Coordinates of N, CA and C and ligand atoms in Angstrom, one line a residue:
X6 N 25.8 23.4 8.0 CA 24.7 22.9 7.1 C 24.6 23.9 5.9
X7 N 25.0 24.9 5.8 CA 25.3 25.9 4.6 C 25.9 24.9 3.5
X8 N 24.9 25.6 2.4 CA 25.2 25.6 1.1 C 26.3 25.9 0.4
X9 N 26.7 25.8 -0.6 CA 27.3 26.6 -1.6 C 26.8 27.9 -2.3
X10 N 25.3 28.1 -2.3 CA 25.1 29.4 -2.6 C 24.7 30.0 -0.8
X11 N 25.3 31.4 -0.8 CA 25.0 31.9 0.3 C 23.8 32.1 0.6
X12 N 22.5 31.2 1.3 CA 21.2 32.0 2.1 C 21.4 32.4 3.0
X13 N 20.6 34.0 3.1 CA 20.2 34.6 4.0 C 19.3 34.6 4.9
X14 N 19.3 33.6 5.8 CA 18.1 33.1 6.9 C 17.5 34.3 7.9
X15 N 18.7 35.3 7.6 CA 18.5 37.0 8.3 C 17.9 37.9 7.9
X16 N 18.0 38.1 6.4 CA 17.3 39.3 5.9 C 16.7 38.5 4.3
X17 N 16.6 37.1 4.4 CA 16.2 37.0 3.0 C 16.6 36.4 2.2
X18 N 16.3 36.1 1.3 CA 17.2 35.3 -0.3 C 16.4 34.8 -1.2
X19 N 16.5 35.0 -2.4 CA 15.6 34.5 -3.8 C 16.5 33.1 -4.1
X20 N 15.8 32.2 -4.4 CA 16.6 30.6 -5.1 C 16.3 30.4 -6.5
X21 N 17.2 29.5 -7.1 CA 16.6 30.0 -8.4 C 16.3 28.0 -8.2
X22 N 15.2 27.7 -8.2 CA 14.8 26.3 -7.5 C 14.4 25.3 -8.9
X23 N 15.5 25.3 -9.5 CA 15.5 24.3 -10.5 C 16.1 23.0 -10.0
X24 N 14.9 22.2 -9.9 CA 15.0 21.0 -9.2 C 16.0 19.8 -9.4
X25 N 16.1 20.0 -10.4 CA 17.3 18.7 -10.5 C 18.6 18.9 -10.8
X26 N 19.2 20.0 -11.1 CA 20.0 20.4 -11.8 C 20.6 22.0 -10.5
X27 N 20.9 23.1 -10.9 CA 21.2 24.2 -10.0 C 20.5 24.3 -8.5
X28 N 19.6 23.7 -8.6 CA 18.7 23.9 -7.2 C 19.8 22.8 -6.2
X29 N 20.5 21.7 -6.8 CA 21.5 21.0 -6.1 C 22.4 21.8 -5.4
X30 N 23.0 22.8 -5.9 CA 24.1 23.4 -5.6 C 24.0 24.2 -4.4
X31 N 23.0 24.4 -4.0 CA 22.8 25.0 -3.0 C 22.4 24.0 -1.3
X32 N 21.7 22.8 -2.3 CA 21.0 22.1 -0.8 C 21.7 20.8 -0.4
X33 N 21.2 20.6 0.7 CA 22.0 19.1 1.2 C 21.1 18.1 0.6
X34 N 21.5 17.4 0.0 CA 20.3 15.8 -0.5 C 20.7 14.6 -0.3
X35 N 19.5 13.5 0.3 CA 19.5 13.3 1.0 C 18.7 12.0 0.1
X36 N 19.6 11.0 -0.6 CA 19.4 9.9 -1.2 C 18.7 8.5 -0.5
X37 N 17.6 7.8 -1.0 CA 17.2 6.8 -0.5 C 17.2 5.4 -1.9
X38 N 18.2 4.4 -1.6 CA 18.0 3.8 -2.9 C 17.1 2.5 -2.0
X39 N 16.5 1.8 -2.9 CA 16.2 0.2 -2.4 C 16.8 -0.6 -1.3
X40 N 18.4 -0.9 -0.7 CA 18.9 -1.0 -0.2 C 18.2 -0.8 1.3
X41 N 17.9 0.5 1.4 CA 18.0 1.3 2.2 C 16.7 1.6 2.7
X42 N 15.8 0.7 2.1 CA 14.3 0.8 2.2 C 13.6 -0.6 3.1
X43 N 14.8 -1.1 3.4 CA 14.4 -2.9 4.0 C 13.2 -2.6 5.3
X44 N 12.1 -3.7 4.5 CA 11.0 -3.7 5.9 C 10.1 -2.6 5.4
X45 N 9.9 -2.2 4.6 CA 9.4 -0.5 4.3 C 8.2 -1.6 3.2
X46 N 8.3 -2.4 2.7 CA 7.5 -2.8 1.4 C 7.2 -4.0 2.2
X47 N 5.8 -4.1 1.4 CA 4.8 -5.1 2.7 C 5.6 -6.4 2.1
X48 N 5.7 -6.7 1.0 CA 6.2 -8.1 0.4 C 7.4 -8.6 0.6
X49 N 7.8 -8.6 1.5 CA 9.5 -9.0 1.6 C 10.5 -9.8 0.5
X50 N 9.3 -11.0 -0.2 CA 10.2 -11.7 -1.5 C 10.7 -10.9 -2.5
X51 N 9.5 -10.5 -2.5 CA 9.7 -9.3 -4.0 C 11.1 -8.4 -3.8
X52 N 10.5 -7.5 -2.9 CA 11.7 -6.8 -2.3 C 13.2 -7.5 -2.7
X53 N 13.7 -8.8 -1.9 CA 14.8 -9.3 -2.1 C 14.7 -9.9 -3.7
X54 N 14.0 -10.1 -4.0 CA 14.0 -10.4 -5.8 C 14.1 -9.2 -6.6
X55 N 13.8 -7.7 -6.1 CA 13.9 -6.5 -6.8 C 15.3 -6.0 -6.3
X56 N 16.2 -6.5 -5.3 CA 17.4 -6.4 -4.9 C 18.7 -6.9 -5.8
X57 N 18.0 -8.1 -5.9 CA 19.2 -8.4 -6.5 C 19.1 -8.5 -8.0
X58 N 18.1 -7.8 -8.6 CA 18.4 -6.8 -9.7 C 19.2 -5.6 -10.0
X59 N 19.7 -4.9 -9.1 CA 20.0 -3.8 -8.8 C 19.5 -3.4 -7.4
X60 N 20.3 -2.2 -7.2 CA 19.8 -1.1 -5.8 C 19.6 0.5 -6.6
X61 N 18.2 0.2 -7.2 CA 17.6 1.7 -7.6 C 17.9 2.9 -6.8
X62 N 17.7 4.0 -7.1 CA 17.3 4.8 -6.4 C 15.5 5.2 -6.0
X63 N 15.1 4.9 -5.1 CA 14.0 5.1 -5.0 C 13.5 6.6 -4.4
X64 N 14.2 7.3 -3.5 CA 13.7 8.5 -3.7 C 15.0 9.5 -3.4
X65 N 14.8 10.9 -3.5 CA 15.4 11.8 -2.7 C 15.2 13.3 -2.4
X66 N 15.6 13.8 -1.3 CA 15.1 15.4 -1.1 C 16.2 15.7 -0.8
X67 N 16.0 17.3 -1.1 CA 17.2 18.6 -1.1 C 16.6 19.0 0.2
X68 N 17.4 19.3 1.3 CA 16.8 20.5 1.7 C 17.8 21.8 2.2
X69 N 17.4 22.6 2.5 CA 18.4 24.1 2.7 C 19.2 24.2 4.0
X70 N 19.0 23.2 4.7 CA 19.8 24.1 6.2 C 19.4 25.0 6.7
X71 N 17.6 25.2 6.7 CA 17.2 25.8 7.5 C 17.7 26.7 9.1
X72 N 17.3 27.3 9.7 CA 17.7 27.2 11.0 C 16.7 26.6 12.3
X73 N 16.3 25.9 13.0 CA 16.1 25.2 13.2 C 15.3 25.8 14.9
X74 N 14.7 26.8 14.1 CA 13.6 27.4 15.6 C 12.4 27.6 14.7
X75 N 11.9 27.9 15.9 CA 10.1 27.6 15.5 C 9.7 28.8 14.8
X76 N 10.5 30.0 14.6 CA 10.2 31.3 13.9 C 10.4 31.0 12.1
X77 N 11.3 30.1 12.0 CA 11.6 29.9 10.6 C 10.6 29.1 10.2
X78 N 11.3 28.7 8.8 CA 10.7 27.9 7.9 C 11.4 26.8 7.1
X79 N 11.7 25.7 7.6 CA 12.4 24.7 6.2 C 12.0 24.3 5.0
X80 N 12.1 24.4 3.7 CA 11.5 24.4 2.8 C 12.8 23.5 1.6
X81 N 12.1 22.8 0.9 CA 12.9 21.8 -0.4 C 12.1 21.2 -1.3
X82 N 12.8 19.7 -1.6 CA 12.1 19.7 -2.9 C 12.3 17.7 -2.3
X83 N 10.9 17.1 -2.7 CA 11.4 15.3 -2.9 C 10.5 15.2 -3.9
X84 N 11.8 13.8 -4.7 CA 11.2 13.5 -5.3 C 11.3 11.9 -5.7
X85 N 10.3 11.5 -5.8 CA 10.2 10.1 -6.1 C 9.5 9.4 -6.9
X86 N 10.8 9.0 -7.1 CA 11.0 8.1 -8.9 C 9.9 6.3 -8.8
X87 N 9.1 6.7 -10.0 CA 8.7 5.4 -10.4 C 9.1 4.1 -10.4
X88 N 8.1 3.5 -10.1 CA 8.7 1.9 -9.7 C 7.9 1.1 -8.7
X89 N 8.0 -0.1 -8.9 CA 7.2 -0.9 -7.7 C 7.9 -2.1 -6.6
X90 N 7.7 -2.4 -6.1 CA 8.5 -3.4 -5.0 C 7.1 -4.6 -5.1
X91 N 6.9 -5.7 -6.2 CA 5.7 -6.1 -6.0 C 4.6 -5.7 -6.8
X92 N 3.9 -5.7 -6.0 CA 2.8 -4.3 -6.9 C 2.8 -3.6 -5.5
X93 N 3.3 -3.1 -4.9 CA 3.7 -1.7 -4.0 C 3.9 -0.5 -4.6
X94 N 3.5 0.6 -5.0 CA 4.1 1.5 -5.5 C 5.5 2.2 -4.7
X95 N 6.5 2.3 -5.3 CA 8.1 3.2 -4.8 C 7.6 4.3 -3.6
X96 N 7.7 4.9 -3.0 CA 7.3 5.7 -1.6 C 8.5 6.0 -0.7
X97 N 7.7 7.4 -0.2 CA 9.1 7.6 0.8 C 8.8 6.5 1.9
X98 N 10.0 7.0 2.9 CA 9.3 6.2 4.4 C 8.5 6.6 5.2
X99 N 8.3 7.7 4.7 CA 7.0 8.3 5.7 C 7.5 9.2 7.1
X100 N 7.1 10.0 7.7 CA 7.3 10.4 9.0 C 6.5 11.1 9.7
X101 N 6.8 11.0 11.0 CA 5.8 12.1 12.0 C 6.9 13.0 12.2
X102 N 6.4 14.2 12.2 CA 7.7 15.1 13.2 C 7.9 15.4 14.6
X103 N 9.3 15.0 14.5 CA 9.6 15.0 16.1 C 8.7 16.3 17.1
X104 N 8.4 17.5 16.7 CA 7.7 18.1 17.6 C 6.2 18.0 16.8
X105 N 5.4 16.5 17.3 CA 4.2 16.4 16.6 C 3.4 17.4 16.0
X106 N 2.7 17.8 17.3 CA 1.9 19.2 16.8 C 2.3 20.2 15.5
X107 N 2.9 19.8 14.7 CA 3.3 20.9 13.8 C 3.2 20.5 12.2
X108 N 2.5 20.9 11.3 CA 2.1 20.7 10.3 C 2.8 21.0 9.2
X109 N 2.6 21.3 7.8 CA 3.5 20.7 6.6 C 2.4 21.1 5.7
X110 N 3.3 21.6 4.2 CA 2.9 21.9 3.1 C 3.4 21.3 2.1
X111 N 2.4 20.6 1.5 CA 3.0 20.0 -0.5 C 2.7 20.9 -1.0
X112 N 3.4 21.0 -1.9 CA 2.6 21.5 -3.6 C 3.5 20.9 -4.7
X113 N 3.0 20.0 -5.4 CA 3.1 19.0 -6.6 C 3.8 19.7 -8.0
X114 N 4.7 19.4 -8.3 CA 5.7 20.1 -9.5 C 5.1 19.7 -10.5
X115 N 5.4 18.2 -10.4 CA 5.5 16.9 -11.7 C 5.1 15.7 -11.2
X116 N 4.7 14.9 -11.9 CA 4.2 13.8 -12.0 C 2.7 13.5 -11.0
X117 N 2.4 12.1 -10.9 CA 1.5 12.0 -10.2 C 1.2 10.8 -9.1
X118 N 0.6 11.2 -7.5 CA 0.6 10.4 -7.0 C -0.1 10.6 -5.5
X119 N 0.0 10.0 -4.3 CA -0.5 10.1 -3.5 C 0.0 11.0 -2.1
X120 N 0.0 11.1 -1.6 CA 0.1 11.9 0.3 C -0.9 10.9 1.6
X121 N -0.2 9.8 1.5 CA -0.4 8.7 2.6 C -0.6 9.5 3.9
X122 N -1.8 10.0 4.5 CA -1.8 10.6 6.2 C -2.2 9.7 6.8
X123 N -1.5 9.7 8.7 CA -2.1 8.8 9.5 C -1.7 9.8 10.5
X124 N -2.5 9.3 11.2 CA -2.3 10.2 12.9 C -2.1 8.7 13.5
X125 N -1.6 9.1 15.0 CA -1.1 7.7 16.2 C -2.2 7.3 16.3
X126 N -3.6 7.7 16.3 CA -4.9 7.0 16.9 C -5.0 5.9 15.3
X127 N -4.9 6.1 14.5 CA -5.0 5.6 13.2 C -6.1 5.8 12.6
X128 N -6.7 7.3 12.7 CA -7.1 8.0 11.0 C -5.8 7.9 10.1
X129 N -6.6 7.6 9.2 CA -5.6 8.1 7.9 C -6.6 8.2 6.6
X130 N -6.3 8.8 5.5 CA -6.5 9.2 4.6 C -5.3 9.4 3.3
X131 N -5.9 9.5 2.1 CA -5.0 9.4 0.9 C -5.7 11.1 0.1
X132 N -4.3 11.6 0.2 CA -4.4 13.0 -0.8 C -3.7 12.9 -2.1
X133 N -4.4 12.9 -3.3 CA -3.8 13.7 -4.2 C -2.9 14.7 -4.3
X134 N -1.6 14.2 -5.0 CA -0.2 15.4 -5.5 C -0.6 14.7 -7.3
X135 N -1.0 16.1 -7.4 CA -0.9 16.1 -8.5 C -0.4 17.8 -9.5
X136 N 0.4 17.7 -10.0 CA 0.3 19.4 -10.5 C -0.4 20.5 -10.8
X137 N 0.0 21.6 -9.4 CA -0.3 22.5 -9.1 C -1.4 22.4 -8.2
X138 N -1.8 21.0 -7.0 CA -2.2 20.0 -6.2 C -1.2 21.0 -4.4
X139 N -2.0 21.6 -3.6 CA -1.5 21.5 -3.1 C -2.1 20.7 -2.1
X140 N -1.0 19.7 -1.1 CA -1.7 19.2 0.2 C -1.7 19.5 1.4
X141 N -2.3 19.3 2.4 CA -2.0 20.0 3.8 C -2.3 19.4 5.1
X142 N -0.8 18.9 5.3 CA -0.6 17.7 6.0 C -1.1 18.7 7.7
X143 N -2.0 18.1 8.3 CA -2.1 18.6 9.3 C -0.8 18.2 10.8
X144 N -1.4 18.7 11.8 CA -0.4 18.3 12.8 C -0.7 17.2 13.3
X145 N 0.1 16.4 13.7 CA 0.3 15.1 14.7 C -0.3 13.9 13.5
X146 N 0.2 13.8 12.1 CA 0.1 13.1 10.7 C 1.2 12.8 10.4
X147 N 1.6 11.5 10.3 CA 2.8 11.2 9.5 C 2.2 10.8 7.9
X148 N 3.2 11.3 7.2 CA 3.2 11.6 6.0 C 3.9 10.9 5.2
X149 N 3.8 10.4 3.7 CA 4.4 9.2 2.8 C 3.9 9.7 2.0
X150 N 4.9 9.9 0.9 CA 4.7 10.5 -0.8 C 4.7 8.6 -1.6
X151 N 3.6 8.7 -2.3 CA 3.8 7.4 -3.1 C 3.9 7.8 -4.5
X152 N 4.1 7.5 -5.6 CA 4.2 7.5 -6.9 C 3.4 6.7 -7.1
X153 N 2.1 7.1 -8.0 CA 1.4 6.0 -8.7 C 1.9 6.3 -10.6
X154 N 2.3 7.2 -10.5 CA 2.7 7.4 -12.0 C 3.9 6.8 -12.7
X155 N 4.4 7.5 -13.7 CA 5.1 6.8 -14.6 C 6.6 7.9 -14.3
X156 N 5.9 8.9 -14.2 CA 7.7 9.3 -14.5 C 8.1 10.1 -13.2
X157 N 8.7 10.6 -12.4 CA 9.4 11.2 -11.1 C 8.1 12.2 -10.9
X158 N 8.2 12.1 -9.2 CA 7.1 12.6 -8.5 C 8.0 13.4 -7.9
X159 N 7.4 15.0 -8.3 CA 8.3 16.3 -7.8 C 7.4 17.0 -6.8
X160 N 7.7 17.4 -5.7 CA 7.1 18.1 -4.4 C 7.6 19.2 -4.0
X161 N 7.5 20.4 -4.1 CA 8.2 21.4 -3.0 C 7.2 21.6 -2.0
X162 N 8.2 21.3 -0.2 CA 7.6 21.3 1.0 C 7.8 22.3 1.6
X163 N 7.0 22.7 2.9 CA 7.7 23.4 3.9 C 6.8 23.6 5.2
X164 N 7.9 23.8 6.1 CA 7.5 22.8 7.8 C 8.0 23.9 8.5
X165 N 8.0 23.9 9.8 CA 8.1 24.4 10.8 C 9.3 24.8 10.8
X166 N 10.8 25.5 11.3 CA 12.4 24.9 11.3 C 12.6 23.9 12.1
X167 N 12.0 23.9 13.3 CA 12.4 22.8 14.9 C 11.5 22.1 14.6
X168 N 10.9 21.4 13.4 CA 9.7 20.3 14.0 C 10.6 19.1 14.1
X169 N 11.6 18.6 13.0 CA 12.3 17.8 13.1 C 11.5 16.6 12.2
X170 N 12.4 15.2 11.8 CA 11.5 14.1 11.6 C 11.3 12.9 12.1
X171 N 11.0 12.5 12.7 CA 10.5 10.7 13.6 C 9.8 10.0 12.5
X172 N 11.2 9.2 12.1 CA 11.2 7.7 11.3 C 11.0 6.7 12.3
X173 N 11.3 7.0 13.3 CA 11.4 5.2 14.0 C 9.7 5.0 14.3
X174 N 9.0 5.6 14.6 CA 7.3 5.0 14.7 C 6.9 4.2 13.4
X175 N 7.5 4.7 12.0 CA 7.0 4.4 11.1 C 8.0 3.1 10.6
X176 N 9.2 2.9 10.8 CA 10.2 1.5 10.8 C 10.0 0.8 11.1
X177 N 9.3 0.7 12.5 CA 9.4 -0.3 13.5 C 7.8 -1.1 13.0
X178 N 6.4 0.0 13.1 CA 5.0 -0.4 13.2 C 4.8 -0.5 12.0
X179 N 5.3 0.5 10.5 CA 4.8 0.9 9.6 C 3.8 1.9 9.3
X180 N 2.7 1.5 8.4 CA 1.7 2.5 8.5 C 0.1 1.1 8.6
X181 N -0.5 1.8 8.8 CA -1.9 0.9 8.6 C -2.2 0.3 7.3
X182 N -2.1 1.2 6.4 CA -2.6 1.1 5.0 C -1.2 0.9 4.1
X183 N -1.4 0.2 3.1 CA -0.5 0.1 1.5 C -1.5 0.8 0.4
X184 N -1.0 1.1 -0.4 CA -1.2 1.4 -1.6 C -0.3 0.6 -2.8
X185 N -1.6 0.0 -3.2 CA -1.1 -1.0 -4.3 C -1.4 -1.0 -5.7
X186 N -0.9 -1.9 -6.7 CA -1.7 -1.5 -8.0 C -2.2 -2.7 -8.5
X187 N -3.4 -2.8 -8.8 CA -3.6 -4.0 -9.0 C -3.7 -4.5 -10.5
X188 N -4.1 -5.4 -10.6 CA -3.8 -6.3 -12.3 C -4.3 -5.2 -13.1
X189 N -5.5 -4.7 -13.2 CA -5.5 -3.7 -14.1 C -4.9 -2.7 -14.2
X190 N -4.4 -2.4 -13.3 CA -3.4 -1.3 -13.3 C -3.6 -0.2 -12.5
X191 N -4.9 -0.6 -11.9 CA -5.4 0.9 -11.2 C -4.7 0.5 -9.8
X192 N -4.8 2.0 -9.1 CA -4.3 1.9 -7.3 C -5.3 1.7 -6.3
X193 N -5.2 0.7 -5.4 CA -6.1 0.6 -4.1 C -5.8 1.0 -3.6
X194 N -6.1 1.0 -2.3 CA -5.5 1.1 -0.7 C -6.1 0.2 -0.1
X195 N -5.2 -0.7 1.1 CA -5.6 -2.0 1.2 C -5.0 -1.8 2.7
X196 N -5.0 -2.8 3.8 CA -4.5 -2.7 5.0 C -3.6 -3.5 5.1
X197 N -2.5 -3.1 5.6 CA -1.4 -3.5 5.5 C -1.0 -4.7 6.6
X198 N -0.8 -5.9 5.9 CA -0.9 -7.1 6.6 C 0.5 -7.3 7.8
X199 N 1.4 -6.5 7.5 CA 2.9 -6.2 8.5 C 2.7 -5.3 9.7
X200 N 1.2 -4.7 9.6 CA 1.2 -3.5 10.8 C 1.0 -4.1 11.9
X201 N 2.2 -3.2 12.8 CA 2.4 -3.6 14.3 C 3.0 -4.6 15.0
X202 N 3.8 -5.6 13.4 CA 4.6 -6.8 13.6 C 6.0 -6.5 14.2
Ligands
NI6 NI1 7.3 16.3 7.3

């Protein structure tokens, strides 16, 4: 899982964390286009009518190759690009991590947009990423970066090393809530008419 620039997971290392550009060289990234999002967007037409336009890229994260005990730290960068499926805003897929109990840090580069929380009982709440925005995903929260903005939504995170991530709760059920935009242009949050199907 090493880089091309040598980290020191032992004694340390400075990154020079220019996100789109040099900060690649170092991390594994980890591409999501449209394609690759099927079932994720409440609208299914749309979706296949936004398909066969193209297969955008809708999001992606770097991350380091952590090491992967509970003493460390994984830390990177996602970011997700503007656009809508519908009036859906673009979004990651969301996840719990595999060792629930263990929490997570945003803090907002660029652009602007939301931090979708739910826990399994179904609280959830909507946080602001906005720049210099940090958020704080608690434990046992799955988490979804949305874009309500115009131009790429930039995050640097960091988690536990062993929490891991569980996509399948969030594939299979979804989340409770969408975040949509409506005719005026502003964002709701609305309940998501696919949950639990
Ligand atoms: Ni996470």
């Amino acid at each position: 899982m090493a880089g091309q620039i040598p980290l020191d997971w032992k004694r340390g290392f400075t990154l020079d964390f220019a996100l789109y550009g040099g900060y690649s060289k170092g991390a594994i990234s980890t591409k999501r286009s449209l394609s690759q999002m099927k079932g994720m967007f409440a609208d299914a037409a749309a979706y296949e009518r936004a398909l066969q336009a193209g297969d955008p890229l809708v999001y992606e994260f770097y991350e380091l190759g952590a090491p992967e005990t509970s003493n460390d730290l994984a830390f990177g960068s996602s970011i997700v690009y503007p656009g809508k499926v519908g009036n859906e805003y673009y979004m990651t897929k969301g996840h719990f991590h595999t060792i629930l109990e263990t929490a997570e840090v945003y803090y907002t580069l660029s652009g602007e947009g939301f931090m979708l929380l739910e826990n399994p009982e179904g609280d959830n709440s909507l946080q602001l990423l906005s720049p210099g925005n940090a958020v704080y995903v608690p434990p046992r929260y799955a988490h979804r970066t949305i874009n309500t903005g115009t131009a790429p939504l930039v995050t640097f995170f960091v988690f536990r090393g062993d929490a891991g991530h569980n996509y399948g709760a969030i594939e299979t059920k979804g989340y409770r809530k969408l975040v949509i935009e409506e005719p005026d242009g502003k964002f709701q949050t609305v309940d998501n008419p696919k949950w639990g199907n």
